[in-house]
Tab-separated table of C-alpha atoms in Angstrom:
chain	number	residue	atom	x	y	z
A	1	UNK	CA	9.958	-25.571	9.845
A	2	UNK	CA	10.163	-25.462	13.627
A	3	UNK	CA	6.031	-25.316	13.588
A	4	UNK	CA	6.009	-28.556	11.110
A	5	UNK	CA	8.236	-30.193	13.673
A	6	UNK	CA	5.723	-29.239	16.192
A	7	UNK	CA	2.779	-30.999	14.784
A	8	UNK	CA	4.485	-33.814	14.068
A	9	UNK	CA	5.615	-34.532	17.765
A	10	UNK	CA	1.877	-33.472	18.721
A	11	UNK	CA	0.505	-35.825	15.800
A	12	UNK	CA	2.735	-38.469	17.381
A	13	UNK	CA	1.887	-38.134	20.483
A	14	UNK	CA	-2.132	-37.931	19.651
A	15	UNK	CA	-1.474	-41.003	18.005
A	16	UNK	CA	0.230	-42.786	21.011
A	17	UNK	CA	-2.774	-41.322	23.577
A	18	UNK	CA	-5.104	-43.571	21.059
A	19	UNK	CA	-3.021	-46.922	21.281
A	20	UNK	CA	-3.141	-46.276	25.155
A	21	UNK	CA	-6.363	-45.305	25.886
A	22	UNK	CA	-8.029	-48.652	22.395
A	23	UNK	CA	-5.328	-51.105	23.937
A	24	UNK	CA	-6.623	-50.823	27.415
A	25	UNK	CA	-10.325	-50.569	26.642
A	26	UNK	CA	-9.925	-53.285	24.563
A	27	UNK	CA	-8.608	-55.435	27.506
A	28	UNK	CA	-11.456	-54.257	29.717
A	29	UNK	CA	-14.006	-54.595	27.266
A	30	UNK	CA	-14.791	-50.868	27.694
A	31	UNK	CA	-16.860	-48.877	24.691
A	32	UNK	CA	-14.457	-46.812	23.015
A	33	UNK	CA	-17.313	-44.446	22.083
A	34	UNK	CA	-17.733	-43.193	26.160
A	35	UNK	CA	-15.737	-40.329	27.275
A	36	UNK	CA	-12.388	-40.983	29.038
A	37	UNK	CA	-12.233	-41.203	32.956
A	38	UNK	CA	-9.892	-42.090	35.691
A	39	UNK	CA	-9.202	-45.621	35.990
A	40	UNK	CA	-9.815	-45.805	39.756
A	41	UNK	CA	-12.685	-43.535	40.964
A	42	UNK	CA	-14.520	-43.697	36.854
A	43	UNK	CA	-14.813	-39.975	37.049
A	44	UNK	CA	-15.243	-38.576	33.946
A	45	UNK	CA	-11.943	-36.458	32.800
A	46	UNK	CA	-12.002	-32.849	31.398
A	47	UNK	CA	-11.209	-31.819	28.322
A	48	UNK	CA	-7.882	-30.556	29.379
A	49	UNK	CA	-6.835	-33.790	31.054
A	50	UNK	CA	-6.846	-35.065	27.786
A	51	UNK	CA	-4.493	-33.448	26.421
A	52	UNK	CA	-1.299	-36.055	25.898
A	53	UNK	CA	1.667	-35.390	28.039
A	54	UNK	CA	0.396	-32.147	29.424
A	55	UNK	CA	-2.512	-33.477	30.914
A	56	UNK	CA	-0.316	-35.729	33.024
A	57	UNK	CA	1.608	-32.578	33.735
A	58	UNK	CA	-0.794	-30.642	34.418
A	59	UNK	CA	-2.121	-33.187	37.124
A	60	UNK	CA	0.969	-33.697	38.625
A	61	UNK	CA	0.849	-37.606	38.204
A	62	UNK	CA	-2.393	-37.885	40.371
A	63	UNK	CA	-5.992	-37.789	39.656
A	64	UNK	CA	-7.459	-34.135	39.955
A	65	UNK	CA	-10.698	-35.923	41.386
A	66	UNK	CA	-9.676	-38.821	43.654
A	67	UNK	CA	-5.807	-37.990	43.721
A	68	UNK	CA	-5.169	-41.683	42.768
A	69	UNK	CA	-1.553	-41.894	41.296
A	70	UNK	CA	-2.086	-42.360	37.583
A	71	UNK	CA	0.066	-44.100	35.707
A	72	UNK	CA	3.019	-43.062	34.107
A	73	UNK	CA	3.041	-45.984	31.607
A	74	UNK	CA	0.819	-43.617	29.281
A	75	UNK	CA	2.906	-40.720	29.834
A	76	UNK	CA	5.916	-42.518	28.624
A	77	UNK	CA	4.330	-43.948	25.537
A	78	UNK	CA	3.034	-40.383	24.415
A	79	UNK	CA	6.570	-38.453	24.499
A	80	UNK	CA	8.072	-41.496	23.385
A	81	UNK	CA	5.497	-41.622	20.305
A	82	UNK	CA	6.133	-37.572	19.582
A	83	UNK	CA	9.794	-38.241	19.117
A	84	UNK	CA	9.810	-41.186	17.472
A	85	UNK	CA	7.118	-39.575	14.589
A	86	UNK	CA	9.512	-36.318	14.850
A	87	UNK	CA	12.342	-38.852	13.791
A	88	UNK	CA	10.605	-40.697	11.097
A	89	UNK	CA	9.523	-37.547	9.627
A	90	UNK	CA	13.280	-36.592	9.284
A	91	UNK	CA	14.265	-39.665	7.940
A	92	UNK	CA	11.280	-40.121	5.688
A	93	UNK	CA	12.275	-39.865	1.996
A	94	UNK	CA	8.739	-38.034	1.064
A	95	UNK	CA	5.488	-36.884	2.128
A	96	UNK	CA	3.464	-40.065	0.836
A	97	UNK	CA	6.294	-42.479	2.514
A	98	UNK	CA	6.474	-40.900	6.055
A	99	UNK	CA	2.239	-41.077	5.970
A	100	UNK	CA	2.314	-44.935	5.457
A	101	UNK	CA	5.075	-45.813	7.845
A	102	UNK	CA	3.325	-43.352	10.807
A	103	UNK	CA	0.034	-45.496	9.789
A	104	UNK	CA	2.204	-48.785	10.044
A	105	UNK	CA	3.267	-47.319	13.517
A	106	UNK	CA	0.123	-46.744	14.905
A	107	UNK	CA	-1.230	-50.056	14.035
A	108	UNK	CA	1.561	-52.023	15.408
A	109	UNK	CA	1.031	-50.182	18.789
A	110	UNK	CA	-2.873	-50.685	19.358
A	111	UNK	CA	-2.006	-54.038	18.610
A	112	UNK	CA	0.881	-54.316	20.996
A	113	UNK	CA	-0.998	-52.597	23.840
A	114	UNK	CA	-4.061	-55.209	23.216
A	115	UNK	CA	-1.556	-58.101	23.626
A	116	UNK	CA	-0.253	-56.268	26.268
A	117	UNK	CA	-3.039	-55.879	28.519
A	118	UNK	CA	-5.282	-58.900	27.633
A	119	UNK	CA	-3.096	-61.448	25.915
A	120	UNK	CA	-5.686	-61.056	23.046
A	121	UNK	CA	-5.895	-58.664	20.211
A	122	UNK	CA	-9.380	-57.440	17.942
A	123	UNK	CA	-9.148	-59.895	14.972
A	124	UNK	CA	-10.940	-56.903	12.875
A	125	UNK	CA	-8.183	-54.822	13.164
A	126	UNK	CA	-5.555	-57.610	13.101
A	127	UNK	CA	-7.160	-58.633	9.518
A	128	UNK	CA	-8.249	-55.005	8.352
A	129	UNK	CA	-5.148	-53.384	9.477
A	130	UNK	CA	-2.961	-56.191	7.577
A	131	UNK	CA	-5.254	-56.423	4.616
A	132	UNK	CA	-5.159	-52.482	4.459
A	133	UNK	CA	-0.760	-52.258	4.523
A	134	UNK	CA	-0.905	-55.108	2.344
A	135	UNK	CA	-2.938	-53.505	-0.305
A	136	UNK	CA	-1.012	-49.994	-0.232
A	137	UNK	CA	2.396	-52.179	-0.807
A	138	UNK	CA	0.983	-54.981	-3.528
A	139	UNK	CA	3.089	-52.602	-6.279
A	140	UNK	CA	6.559	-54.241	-4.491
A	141	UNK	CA	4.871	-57.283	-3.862
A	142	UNK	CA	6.817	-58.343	-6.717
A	143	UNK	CA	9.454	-58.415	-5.308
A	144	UNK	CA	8.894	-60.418	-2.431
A	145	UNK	CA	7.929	-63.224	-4.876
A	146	UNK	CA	11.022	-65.495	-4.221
A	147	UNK	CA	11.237	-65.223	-0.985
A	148	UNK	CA	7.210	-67.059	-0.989
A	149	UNK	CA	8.442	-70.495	-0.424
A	150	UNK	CA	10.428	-69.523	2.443
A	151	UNK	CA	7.263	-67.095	3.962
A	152	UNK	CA	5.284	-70.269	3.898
A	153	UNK	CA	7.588	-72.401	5.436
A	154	UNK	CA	8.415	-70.386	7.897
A	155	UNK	CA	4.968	-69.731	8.403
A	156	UNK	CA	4.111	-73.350	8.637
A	157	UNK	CA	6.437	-73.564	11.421
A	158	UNK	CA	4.994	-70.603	13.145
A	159	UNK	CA	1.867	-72.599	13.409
A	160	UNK	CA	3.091	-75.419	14.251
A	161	UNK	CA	4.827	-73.447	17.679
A	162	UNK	CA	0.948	-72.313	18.701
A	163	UNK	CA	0.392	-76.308	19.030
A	164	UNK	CA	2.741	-76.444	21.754
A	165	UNK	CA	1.326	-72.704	23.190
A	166	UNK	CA	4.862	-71.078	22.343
A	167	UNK	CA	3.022	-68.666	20.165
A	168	UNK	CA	-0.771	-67.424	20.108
A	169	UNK	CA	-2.306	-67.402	16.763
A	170	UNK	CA	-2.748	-63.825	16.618
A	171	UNK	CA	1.559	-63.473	16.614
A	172	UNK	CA	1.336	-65.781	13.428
A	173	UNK	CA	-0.709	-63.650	11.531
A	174	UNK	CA	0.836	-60.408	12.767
A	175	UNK	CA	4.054	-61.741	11.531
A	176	UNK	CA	2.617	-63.280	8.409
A	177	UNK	CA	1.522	-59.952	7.317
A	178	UNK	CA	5.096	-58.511	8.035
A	179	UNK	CA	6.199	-61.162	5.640
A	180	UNK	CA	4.245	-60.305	2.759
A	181	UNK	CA	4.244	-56.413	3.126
A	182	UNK	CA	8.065	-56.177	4.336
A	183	UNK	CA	9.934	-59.341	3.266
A	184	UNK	CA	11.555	-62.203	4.505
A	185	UNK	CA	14.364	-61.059	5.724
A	186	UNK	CA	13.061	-57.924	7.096
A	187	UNK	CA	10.595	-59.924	9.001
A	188	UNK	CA	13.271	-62.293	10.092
A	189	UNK	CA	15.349	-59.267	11.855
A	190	UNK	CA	12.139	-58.287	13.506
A	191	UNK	CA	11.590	-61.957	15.102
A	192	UNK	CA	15.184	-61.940	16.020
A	193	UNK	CA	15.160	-58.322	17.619
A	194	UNK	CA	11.522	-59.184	19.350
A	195	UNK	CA	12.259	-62.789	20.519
A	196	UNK	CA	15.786	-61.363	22.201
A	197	UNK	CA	13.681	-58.716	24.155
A	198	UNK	CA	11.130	-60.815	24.835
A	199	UNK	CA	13.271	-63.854	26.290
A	200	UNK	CA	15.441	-60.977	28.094
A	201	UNK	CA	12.023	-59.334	29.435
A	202	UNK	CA	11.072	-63.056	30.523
A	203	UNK	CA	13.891	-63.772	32.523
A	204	UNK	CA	14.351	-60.380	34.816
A	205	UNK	CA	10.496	-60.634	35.656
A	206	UNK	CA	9.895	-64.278	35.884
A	207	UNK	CA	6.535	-64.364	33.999
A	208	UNK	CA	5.622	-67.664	32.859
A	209	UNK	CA	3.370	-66.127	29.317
A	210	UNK	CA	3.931	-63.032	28.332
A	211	UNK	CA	2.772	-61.048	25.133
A	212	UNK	CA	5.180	-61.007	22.008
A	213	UNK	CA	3.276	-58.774	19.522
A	214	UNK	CA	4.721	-55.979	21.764
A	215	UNK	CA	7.986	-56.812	21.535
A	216	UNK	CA	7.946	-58.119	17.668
A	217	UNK	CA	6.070	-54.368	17.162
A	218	UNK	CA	9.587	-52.845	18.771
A	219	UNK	CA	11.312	-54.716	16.258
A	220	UNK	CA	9.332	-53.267	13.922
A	221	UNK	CA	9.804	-49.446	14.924
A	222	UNK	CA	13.473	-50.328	14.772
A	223	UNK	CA	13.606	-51.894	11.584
A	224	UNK	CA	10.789	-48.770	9.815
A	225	UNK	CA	13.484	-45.746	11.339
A	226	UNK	CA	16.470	-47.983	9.760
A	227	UNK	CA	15.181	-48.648	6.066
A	228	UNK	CA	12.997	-45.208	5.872
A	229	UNK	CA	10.976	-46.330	2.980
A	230	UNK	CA	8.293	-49.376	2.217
A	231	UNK	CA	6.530	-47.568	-0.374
């Protein structure tokens, strides 16, 4: 069992490395098809530098190459990815359930981490990513079928907010796909969990715009390790 639990932290923290390494090429507008390199001197890396967490280790926080600091933002996000996959594999209620809600944690991320870095995210994998999670839960879909009128009002409103730049238009579809593939009031705890953080983030660094996907996708990792199941 102790092996399993291995894996998973390692499959978490693989899948973290990826959100990192998309989100910021993404922002860049760097090929993701090009090997990785150091930010600063564009050196390419070695194999073992790649490795998540222990290639930042293994570097001692500088570039092997140009002995630029590196930043530890990455090296956060990876151990914090391995533990929080270790914990939804505990609390997943089966095999096929902890597979879909480690997929719906990846996504989230890559999108957060666009938003992040560029203000922007890829509208293919806003729309394929949605469309995908969407698909996999249409079996409950059913029972989200009340709560439609208030989805589309509140969705309405939503749009209504990117009129007066409060929100972008890629938030409003990020969250409209929450509503139809989590619920209203799922959904609704997220915005009020990611709009708290946000407007507490906003007022300790002053920032005039900031990204919200980020903090609506914390809401989200919140909300996936309390209910343990969507499928």
């Amino acid at each position: 069992m102790l092996l399993i639990y291995c894996l998973i932290f390692i499959s978490g923290t693989v899948c973290s490395s990826f959100a990192v390494c998309y989100g910021w090429r993404f922002a860049n507008s760097y090929s993701f098809n090009s090997r990785s390199f150091c930010e600063k001197c564009h050196v390419t890396l070695k194999n073992i530098h790649l490795i998540p967490i222990f290639g930042f280790l293994i570097q001692r926080g500088r570039c092997c190459f140009c002995h630029s600091k590196i930043s530890a933002v990455s090296f956060a996000i990876e151990f914090s990815g391995g533990c929080y996959f270790l914990c939804l594999f505990v609390l997943a209620t089966d095999t096929a359930n902890f597979i879909f809600i480690s997929l719906l944690s990846l996504w989230a991320p890559i999108l957060a981490l666009q938003d992040f870095y560029s203000l922007t995210v890829s509208n293919f994998l806003l729309w394929f990513g949605g469309s995908f999670f969407l698909f996999e839960t249409s079996s409950r879909f059913q029972n989200h079928l009340g709560d439609l009128s208030l989805i589309f009002f509140f969705i309405i409103i939503l749009t209504v907010f990117t009129y007066f730049n409060f929100l972008g238009l890629g938030d409003v579809i990020y969250l409209g796909f929450l509503f139809l593939i989590l619920g209203f009031y799922s959904t609704l705890y997220i915005i009020v969990i990611g709009s708290s953080c946000a407007v507490i983030f906003q007022l300790v660094t002053n920032r005039r715009k900031i990204a919200f996907i980020p903090f609506l996708s914390f809401g989200l990792f919140l909300l996936l390790m309390w209910q343990k199941t969507f499928t």
